[in-house]
Short mmCIF file of C-alpha atoms in Angstrom, two decimals:
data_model
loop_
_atom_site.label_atom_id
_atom_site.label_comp_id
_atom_site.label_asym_id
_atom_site.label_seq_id
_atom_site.Cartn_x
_atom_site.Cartn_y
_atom_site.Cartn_z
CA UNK A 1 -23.46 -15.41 9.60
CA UNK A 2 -22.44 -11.79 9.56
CA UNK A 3 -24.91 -8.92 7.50
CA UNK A 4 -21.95 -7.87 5.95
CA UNK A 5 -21.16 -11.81 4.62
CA UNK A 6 -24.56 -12.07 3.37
CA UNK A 7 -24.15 -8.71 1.20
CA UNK A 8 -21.04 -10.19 -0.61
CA UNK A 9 -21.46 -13.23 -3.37
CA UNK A 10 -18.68 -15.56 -4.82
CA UNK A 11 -19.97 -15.66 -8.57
CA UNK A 12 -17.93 -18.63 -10.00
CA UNK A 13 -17.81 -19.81 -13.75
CA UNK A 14 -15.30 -18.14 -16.40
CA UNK A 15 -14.79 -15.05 -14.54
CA UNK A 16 -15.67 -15.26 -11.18
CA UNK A 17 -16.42 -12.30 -9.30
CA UNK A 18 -18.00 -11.04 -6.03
CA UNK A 19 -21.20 -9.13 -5.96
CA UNK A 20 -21.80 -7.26 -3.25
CA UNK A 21 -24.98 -4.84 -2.97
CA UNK A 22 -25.33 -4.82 -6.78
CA UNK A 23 -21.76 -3.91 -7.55
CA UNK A 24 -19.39 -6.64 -9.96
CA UNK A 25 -16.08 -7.03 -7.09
CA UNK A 26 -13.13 -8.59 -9.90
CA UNK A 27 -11.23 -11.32 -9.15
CA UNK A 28 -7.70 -11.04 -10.40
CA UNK A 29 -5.93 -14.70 -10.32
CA UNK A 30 -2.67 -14.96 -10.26
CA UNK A 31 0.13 -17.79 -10.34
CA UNK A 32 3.82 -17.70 -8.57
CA UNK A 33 6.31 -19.91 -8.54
CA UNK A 34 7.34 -19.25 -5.81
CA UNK A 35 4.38 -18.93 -3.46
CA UNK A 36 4.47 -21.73 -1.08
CA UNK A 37 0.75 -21.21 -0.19
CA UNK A 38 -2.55 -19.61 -1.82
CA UNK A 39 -2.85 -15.87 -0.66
CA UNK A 40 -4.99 -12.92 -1.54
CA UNK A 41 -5.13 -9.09 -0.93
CA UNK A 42 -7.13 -6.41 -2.05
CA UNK A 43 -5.51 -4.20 -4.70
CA UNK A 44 -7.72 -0.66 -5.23
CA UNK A 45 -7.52 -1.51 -9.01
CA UNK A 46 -7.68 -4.62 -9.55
CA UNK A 47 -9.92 -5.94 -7.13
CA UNK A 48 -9.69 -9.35 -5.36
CA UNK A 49 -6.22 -10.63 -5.82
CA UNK A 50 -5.98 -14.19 -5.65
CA UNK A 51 -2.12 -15.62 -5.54
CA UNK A 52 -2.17 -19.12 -6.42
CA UNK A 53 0.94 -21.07 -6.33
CA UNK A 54 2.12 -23.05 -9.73
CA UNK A 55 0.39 -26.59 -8.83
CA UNK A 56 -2.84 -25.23 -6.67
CA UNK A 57 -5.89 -25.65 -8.83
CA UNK A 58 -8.68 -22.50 -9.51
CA UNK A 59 -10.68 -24.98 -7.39
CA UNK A 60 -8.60 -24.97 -4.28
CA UNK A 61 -8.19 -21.16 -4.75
CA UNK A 62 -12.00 -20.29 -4.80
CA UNK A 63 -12.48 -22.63 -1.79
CA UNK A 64 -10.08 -20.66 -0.36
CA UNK A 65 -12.15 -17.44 -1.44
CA UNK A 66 -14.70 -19.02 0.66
CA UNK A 67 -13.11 -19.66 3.70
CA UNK A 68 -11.69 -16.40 3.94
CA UNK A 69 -15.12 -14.56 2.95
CA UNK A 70 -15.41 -12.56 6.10
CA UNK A 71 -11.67 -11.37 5.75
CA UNK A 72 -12.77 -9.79 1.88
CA UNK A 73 -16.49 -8.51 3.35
CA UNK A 74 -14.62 -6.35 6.05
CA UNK A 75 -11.97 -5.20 3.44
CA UNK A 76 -14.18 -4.57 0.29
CA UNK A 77 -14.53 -1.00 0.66
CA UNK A 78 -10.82 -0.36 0.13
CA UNK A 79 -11.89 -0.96 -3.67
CA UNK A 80 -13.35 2.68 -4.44
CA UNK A 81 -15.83 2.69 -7.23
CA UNK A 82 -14.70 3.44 -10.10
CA UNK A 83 -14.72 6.47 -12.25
CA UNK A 84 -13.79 6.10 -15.87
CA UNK A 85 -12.89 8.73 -18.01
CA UNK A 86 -15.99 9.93 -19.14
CA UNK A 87 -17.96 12.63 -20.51
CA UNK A 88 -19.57 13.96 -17.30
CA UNK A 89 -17.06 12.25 -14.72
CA UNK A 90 -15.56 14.63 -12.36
CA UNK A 91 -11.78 14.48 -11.89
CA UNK A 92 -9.57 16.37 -9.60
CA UNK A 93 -6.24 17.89 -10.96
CA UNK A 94 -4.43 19.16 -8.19
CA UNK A 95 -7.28 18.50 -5.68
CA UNK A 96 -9.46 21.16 -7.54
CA UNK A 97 -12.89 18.97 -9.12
CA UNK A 98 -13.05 19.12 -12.97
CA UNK A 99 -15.61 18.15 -14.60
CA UNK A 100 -15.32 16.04 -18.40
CA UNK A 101 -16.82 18.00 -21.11
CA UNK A 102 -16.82 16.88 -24.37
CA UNK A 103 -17.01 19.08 -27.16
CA UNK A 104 -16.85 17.64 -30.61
CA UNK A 105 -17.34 20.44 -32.53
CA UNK A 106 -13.59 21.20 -31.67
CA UNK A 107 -10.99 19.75 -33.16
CA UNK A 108 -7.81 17.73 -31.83
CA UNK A 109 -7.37 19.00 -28.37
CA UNK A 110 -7.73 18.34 -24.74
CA UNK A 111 -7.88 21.74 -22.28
CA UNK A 112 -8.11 22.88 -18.56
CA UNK A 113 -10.39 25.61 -18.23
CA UNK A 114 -13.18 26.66 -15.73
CA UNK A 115 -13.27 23.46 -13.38
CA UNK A 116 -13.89 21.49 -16.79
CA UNK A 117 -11.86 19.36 -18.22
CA UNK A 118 -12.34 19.77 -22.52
CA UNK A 119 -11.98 17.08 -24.65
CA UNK A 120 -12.66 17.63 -28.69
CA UNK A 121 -12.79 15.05 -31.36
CA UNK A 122 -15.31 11.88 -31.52
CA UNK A 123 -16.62 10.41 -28.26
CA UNK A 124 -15.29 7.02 -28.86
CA UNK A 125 -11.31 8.98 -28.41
CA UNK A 126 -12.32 10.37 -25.21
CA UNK A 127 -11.15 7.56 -22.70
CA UNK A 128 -7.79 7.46 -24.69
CA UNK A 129 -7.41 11.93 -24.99
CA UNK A 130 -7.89 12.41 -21.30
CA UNK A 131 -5.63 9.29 -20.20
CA UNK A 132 -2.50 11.16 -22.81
CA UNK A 133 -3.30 14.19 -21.50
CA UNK A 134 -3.58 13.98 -17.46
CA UNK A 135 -0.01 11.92 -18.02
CA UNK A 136 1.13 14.51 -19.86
CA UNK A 137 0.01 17.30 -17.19
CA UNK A 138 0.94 15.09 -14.58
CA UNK A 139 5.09 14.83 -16.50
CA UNK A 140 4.90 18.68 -16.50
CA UNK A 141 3.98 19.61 -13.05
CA UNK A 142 6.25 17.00 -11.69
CA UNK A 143 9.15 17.96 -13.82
CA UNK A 144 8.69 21.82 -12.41
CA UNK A 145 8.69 21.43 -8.61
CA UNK A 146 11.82 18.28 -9.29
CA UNK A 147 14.00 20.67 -10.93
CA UNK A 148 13.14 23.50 -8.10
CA UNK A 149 13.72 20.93 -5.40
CA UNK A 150 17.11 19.47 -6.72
CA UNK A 151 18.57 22.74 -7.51
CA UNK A 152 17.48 24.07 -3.72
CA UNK A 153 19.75 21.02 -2.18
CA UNK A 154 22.24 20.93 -5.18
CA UNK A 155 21.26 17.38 -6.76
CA UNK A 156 21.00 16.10 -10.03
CA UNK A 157 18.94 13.45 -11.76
CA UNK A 158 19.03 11.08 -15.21
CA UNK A 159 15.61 11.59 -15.80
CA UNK A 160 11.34 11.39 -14.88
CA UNK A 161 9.60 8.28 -15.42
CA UNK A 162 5.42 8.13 -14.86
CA UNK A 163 4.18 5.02 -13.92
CA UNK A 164 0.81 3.99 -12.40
CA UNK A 165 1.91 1.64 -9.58
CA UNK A 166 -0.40 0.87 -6.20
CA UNK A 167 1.97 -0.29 -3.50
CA UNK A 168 4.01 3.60 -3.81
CA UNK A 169 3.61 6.89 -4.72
CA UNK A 170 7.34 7.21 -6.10
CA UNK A 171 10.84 6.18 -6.40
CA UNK A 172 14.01 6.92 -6.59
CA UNK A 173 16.81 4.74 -8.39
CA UNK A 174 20.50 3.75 -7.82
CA UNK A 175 21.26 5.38 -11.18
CA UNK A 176 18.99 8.62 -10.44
CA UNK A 177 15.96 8.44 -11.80
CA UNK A 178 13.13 9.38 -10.17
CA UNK A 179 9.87 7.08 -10.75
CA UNK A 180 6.64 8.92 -10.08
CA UNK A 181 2.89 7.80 -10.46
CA UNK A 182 0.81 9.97 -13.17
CA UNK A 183 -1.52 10.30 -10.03
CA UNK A 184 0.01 12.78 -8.56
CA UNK A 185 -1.59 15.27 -10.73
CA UNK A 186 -5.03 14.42 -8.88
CA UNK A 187 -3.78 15.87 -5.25
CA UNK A 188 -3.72 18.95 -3.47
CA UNK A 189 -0.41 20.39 -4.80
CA UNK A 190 0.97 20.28 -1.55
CA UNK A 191 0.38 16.76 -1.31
CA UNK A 192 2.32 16.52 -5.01
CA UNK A 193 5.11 18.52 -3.39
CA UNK A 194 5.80 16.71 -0.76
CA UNK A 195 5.89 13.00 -2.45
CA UNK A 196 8.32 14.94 -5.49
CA UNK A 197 10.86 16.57 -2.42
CA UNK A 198 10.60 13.16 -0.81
CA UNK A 199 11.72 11.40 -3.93
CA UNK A 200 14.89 14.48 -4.59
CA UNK A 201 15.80 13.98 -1.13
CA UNK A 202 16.87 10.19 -2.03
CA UNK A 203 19.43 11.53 -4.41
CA UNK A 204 21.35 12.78 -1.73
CA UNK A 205 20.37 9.82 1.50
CA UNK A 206 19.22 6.58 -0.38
CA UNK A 207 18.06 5.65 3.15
CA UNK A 208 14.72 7.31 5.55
CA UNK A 209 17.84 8.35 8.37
CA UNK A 210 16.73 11.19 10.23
CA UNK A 211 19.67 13.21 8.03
CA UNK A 212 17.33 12.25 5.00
CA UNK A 213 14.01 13.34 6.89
CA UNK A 214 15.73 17.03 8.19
CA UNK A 215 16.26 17.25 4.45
CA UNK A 216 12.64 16.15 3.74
CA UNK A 217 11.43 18.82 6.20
CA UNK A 218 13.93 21.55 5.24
CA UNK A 219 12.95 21.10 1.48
CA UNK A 220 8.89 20.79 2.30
CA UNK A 221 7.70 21.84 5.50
CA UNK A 222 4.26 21.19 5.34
CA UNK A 223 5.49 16.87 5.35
CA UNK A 224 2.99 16.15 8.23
CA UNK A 225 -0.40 17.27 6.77
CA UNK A 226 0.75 15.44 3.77
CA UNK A 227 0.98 12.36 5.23
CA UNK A 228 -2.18 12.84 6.86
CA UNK A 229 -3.89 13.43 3.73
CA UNK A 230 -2.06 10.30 1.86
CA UNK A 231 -3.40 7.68 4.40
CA UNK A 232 -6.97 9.41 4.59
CA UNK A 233 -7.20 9.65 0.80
CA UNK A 234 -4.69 8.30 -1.41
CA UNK A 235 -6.29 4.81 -1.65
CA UNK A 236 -9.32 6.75 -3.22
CA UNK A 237 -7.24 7.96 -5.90
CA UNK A 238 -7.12 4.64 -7.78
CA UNK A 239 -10.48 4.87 -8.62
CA UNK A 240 -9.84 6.95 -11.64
CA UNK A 241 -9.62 6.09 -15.50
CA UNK A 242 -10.04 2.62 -14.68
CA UNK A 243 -12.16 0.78 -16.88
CA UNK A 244 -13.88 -1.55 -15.48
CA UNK A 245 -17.65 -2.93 -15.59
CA UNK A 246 -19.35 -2.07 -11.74
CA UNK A 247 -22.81 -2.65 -11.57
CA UNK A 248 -24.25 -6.44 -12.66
#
């Protein structure tokens, strides 16, 4: 038996859970009809996913859990630790660190100012302040650099939806709308740049031809480093405003 399968405990009961070197690892169970066979992944928010189809018991699944313990020990650090939103948490916005500060002698506002991040108003709003706001930011500075982009290459779009999806960064519809993640606000702004001209580009090639990557690279230059940064650190930026109990 591995060190790394020793560190990492199958909790079982109402909610089971790993524990692995003090930390609570989720266990997000899940039914499909139309899974022919139980499966899991790792999802950077939700934990353990377990995918059971519509007649496999919770019993078969966390046998299955079991069996495939070595699999999860070697994959558990793709779940970051999480980072609420806190007073005291530090939060990039645009890949500059920000640090929560509540003030609640102030009244009714959240503010950018000094690498802090102000939030007035009671403590208990916090969580809920700084979640509006960074979707709000996040609507603005997308909404800036799409309208540059499209009017560079002579595109329209129906409109700018934030999401807060895992499996992509953003989309681009049949009917024109683009589809972004709010979490764009926590990268470099190059990074942000890149993902919005990749997502204006599809307006023009709903395909990845090399016509639609000349237009990528004509619109963004910098496309490479991007990249580079997305695989070394996007998974990491799932780790914030999630709230979720770590430490048992």
């Amino acid at each position: 038996m591995s060190a790394d399968r020793r560190s990492l405990e199958l909790v079982t009961g109402e909610s089971p859970h790993f524990v692995s070197d003090g930390r609570k690892i989720p266990i997000a169970v899940k039914r499909s009809p139309r899974a022919a066979r139980i499966k899991l992944r790792i999802d950077p928010r939700h934990g353990v996913v377990l995918l059971l189809p519509k007649r496999a018991s919770l019993t078969a699944g966390l046998a299955f859990l079991r069996q495939e313990i070595d699999w999860i020990s070697s994959n558990i650090n793709k779940i970051p630790v999480n980072i609420p939103f806190r007073a005291g948490a530090m939060l990039p916005l645009l890949g500059r660190p920000h640090r929560i500060t509540h003030v609640p002698e102030q009244r009714g506002f959240v503010w950018a100012e000094d690498g802090h991040i102000y939030v007035a108003g009671r403590e208990e709003h916090l969580p809920r302040r700084v979640k509006d706001w960074t979707r709000r930011m996040a609507k603005t500075e997308i909404s800036v650099w799409a309208a540059q982009y499209a009017e560079k290459i002579d595109v329209s779009y129906s409109g700018i939806t934030l999401r807060d999806q895992v499996s992509r960064w953003g989309s681009c519809s049949s009917t024109g709308r683009l589809n972004f993640s709010w979490r764009l606000l926590l990268m470099p702004e190059e990074v942000m740049r890149y993902i919005v001209a990749h997502e204006v580009a599809h307006l023009r090639h709903m395909n990845h031809s090399a016509a639609f990557w000349a237009l990528v690279d004509e619109m963004h230059p910098a496309v490479e480093p991007a990249k580079t940064w997305l695989k070394r650190n996007g998974a990491d930026l799932h780790k914030y405003g999630v709230e979720r109990a770590e430490t048992v």
